[in-house]
Short mmCIF file of C-alpha atoms and ligand atoms in Angstrom, two decimals:
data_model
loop_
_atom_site.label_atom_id
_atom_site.label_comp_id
_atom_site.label_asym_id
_atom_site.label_seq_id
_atom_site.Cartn_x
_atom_site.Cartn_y
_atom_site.Cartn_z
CA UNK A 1 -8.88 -28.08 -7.61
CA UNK A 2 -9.27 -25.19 -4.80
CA UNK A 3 -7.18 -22.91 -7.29
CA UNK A 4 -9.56 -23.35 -9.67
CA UNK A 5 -12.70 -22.24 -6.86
CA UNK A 6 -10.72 -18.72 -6.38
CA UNK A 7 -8.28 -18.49 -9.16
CA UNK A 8 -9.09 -16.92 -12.67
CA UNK A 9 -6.96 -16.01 -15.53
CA UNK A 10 -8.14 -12.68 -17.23
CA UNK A 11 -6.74 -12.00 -20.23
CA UNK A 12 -3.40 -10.62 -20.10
CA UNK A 13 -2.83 -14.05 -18.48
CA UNK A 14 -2.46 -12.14 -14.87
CA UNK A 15 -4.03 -14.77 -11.73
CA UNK A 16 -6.89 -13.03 -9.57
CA UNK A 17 -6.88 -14.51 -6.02
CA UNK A 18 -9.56 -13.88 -3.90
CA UNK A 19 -8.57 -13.62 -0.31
CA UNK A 20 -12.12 -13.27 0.86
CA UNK A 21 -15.36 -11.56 0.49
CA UNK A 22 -14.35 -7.76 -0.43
CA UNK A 23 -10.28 -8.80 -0.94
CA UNK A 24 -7.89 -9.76 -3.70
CA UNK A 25 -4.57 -10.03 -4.98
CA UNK A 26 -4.25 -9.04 -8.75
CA UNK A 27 -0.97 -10.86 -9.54
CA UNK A 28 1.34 -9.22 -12.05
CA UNK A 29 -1.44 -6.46 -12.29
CA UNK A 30 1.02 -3.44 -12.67
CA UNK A 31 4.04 -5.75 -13.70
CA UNK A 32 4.43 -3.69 -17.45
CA UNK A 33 4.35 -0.32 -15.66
CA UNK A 34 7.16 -0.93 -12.96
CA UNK A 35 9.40 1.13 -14.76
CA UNK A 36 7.61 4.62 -15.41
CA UNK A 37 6.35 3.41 -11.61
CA UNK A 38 9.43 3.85 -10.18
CA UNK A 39 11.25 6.49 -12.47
CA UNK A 40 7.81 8.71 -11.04
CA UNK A 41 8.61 7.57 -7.52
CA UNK A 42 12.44 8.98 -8.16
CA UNK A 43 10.63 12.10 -8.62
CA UNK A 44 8.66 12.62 -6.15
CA UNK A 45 11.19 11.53 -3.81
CA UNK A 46 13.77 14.23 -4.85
CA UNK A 47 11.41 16.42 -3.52
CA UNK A 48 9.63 15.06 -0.38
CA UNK A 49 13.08 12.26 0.91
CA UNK A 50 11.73 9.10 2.72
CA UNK A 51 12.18 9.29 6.06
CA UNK A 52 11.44 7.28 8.80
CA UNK A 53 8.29 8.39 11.11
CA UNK A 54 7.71 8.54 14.83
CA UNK A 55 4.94 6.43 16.27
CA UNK A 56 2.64 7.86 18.68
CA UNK A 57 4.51 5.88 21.36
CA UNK A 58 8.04 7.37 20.06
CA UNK A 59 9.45 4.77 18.46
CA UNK A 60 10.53 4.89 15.14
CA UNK A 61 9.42 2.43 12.09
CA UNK A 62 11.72 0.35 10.18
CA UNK A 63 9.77 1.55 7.13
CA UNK A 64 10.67 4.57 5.63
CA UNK A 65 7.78 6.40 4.25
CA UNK A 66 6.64 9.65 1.81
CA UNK A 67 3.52 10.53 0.41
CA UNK A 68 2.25 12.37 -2.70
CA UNK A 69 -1.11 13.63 -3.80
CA UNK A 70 -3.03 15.91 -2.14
CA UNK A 71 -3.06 14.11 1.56
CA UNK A 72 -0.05 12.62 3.44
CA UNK A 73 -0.11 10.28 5.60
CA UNK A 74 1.57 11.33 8.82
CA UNK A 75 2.89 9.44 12.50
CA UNK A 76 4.27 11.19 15.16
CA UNK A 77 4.09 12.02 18.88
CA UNK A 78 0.42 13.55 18.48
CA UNK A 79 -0.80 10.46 16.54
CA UNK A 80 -1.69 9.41 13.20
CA UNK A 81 -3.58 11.91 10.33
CA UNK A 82 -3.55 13.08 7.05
CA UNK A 83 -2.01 16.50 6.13
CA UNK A 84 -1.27 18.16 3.28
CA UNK A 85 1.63 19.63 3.84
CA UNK A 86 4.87 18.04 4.46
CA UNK A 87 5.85 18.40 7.88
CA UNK A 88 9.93 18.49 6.83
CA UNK A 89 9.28 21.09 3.98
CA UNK A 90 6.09 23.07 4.83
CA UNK A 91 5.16 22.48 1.55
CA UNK A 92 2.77 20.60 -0.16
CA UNK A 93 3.18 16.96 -0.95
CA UNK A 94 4.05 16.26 -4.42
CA UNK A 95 1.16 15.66 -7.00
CA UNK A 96 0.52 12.33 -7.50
CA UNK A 97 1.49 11.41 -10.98
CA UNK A 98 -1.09 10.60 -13.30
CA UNK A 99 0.20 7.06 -13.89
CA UNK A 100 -0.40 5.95 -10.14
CA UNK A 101 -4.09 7.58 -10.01
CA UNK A 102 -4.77 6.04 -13.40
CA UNK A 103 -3.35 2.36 -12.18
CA UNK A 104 -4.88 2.66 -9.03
CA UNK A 105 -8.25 3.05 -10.72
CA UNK A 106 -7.97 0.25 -12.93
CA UNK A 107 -6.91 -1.99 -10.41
CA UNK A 108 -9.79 -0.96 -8.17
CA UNK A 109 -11.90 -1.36 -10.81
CA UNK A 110 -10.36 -5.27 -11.65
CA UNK A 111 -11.27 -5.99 -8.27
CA UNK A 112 -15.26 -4.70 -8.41
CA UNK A 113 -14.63 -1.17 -7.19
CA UNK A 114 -15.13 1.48 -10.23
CA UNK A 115 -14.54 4.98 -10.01
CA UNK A 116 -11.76 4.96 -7.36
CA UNK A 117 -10.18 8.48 -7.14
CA UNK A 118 -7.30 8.31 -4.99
CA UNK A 119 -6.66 11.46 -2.70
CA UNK A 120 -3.93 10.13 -0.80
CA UNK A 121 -0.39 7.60 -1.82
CA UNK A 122 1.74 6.45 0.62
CA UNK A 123 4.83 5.46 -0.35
CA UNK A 124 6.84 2.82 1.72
CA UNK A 125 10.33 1.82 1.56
CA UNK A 126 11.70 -1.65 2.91
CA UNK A 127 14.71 -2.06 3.90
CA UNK A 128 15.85 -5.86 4.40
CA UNK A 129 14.89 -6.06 8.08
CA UNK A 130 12.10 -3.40 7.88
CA UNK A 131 8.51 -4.58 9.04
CA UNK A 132 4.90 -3.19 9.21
CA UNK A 133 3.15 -4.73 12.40
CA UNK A 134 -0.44 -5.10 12.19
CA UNK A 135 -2.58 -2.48 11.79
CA UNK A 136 -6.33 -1.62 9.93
CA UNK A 137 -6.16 1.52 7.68
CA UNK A 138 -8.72 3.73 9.57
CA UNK A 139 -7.06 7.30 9.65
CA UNK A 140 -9.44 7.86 6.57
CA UNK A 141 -12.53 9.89 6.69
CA UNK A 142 -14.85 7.16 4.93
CA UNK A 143 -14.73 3.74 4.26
CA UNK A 144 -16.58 3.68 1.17
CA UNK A 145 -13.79 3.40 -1.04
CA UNK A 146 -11.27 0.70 -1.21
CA UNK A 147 -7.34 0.36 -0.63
CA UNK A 148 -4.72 -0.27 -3.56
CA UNK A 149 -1.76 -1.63 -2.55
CA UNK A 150 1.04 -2.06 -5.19
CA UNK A 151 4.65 -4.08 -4.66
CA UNK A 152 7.87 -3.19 -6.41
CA UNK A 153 11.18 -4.32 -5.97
CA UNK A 154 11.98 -7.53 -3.37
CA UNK A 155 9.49 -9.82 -2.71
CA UNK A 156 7.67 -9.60 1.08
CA UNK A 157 5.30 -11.45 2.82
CA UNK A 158 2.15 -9.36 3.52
CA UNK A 159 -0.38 -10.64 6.29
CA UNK A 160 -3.59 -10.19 5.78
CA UNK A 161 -6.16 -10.82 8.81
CA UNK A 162 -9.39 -10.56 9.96
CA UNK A 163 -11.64 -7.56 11.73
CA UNK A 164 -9.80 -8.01 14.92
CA UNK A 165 -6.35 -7.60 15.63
CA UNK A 166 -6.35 -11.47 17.53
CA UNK A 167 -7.81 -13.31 14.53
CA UNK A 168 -5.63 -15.54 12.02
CA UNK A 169 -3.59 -14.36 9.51
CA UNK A 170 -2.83 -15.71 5.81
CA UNK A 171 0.58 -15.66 4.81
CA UNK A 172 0.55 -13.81 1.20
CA UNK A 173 3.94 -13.74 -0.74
CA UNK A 174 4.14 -10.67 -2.89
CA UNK A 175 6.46 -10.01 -5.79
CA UNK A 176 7.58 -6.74 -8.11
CA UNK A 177 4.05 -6.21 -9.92
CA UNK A 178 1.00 -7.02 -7.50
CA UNK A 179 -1.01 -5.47 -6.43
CA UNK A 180 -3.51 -5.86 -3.71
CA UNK A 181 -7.03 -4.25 -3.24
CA UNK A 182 -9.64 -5.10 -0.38
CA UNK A 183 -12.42 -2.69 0.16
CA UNK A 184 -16.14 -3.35 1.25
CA UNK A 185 -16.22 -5.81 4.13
CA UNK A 186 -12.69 -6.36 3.89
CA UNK A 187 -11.83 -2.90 4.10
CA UNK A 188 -11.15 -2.41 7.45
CA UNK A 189 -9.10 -6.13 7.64
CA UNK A 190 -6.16 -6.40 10.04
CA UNK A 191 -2.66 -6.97 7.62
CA UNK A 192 0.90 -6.13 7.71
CA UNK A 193 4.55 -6.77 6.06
CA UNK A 194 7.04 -9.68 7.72
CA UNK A 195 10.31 -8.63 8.16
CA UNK A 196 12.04 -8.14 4.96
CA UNK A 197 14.62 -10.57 3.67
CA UNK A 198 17.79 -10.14 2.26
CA UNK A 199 17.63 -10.44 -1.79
CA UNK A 200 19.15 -8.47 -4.92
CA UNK A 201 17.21 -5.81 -6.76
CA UNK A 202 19.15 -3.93 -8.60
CA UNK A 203 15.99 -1.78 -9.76
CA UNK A 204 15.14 -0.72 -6.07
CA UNK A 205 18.36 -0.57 -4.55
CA UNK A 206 17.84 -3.99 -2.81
CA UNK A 207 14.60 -2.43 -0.81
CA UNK A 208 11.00 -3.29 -1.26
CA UNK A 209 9.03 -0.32 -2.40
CA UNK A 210 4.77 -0.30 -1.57
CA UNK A 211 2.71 2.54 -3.15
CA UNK A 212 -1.22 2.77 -1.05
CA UNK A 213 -3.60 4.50 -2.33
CA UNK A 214 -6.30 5.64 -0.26
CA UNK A 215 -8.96 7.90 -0.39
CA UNK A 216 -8.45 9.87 2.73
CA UNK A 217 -10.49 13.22 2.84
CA UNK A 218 -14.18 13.35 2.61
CA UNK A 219 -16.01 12.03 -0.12
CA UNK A 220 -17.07 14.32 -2.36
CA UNK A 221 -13.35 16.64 -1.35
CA UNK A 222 -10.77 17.11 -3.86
C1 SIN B 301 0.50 -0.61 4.36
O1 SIN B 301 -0.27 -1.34 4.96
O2 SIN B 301 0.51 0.62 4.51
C2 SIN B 301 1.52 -1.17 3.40
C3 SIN B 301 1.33 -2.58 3.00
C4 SIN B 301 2.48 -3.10 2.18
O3 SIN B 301 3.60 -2.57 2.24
O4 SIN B 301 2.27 -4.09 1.45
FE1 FE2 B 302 -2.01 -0.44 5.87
#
């Protein structure tokens, strides 16, 4: 009977679950595109490798992370930014492929935010172990626009919170296909990644795989 106060079938059949005002989990949402999805990510990998980042306070994440579009995401001993250039090349981060800006709109859209243009994808790779502690995504320039979270490969637990770091946390089970937007007063929500279990994917190499797409740079940049 609650399911049926925040659960909706659209219809391709895929479950909408509202987290709260601002927040929702699109279930299945990019589940026919997982393939071209990751063949892309295979691609932009060759040319910008994960690797695992320094935090600010020099130790390194458990998640191994790349970026492509015209901003990067970036952690090291000066902090946390956006750059676009690739500090292990000196060149530019790959272009974002036009399948992830054109799912990342839609999904935005889905969840009440049209015209999302993503300047900025993070990519994330799990290992089984590998965790995200929790954090708001505020290295952006505005928070107009919402985030777009996508899950391929193992399934994770992502923790979704409230507006401070000390407020309780929902336990949200993700699986190869959702996707996850919260913008507007949920935008600048608390939320994470448990430690990743052991499992068999033969797809990802046994590792969870999270795309983000943000819009980093100003507004009305490019
Ligand atoms: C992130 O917060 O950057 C990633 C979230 C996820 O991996 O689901
Ligand atoms: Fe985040």
């Amino acid at each position: 009977m609650i399911d049926d106060l925040f659960c909706d079938l659209d219809s391709k059949d895929q479950r909408r679950e509202v987290l709260t005002d601002g927040a929702l989990i699109l279930h299945g949402f990019a589940r026919g595109e997982t393939a071209g999805l990751l063949a892309a990510i295979g691609e932009v990998i060759a040319a910008a490798p994960f690797r695992r980042m320094l935090t600010p306070g020099r130790l390194r994440m458990s998640v191994a992370m790349s970026n492509c579009g015209p901003l990067g995401w970036l952690s090291d001993r000066q902090g946390y930014r956006y750059a676009p250039l690739d500090p292990d090349s000196g060149q530019p981060w790959p272009m974002m492929p036009e399948l992830f800006a054109q799912l990342a709109e839609r999904a935005a859209a889905a969840a009440g935010f049209p015209g999302f243009a993503p300047d900025a994808c993070l990519i994330n790779r799990y290992e089984v172990g590998s965790k995200l502690s929790l954090h708001q995504d505020k290295d952006e320039t505005d928070f107009g626009a919402p985030i777009v979270s996508v899950s391929l490969g193992l399934p994770a637990v992502f923790l979704f919170g409230g507006l401070k770091r000390n407020e309780p946390t929902t336990r949200v089970p993700l699986v190869h296909g959702d996707v996850v937007v919260w913008g507007g007063p949920a935008r600048l929500r608390y939320h994470g990644v448990q430690a990743l279990k052991d499992g068999r994917w033969p797809e990802t190499g046994n590792c969870r795989i999270n795309l983000t797409f943000r819009k980093a740079g100003p507004p009305d940049g490019r």
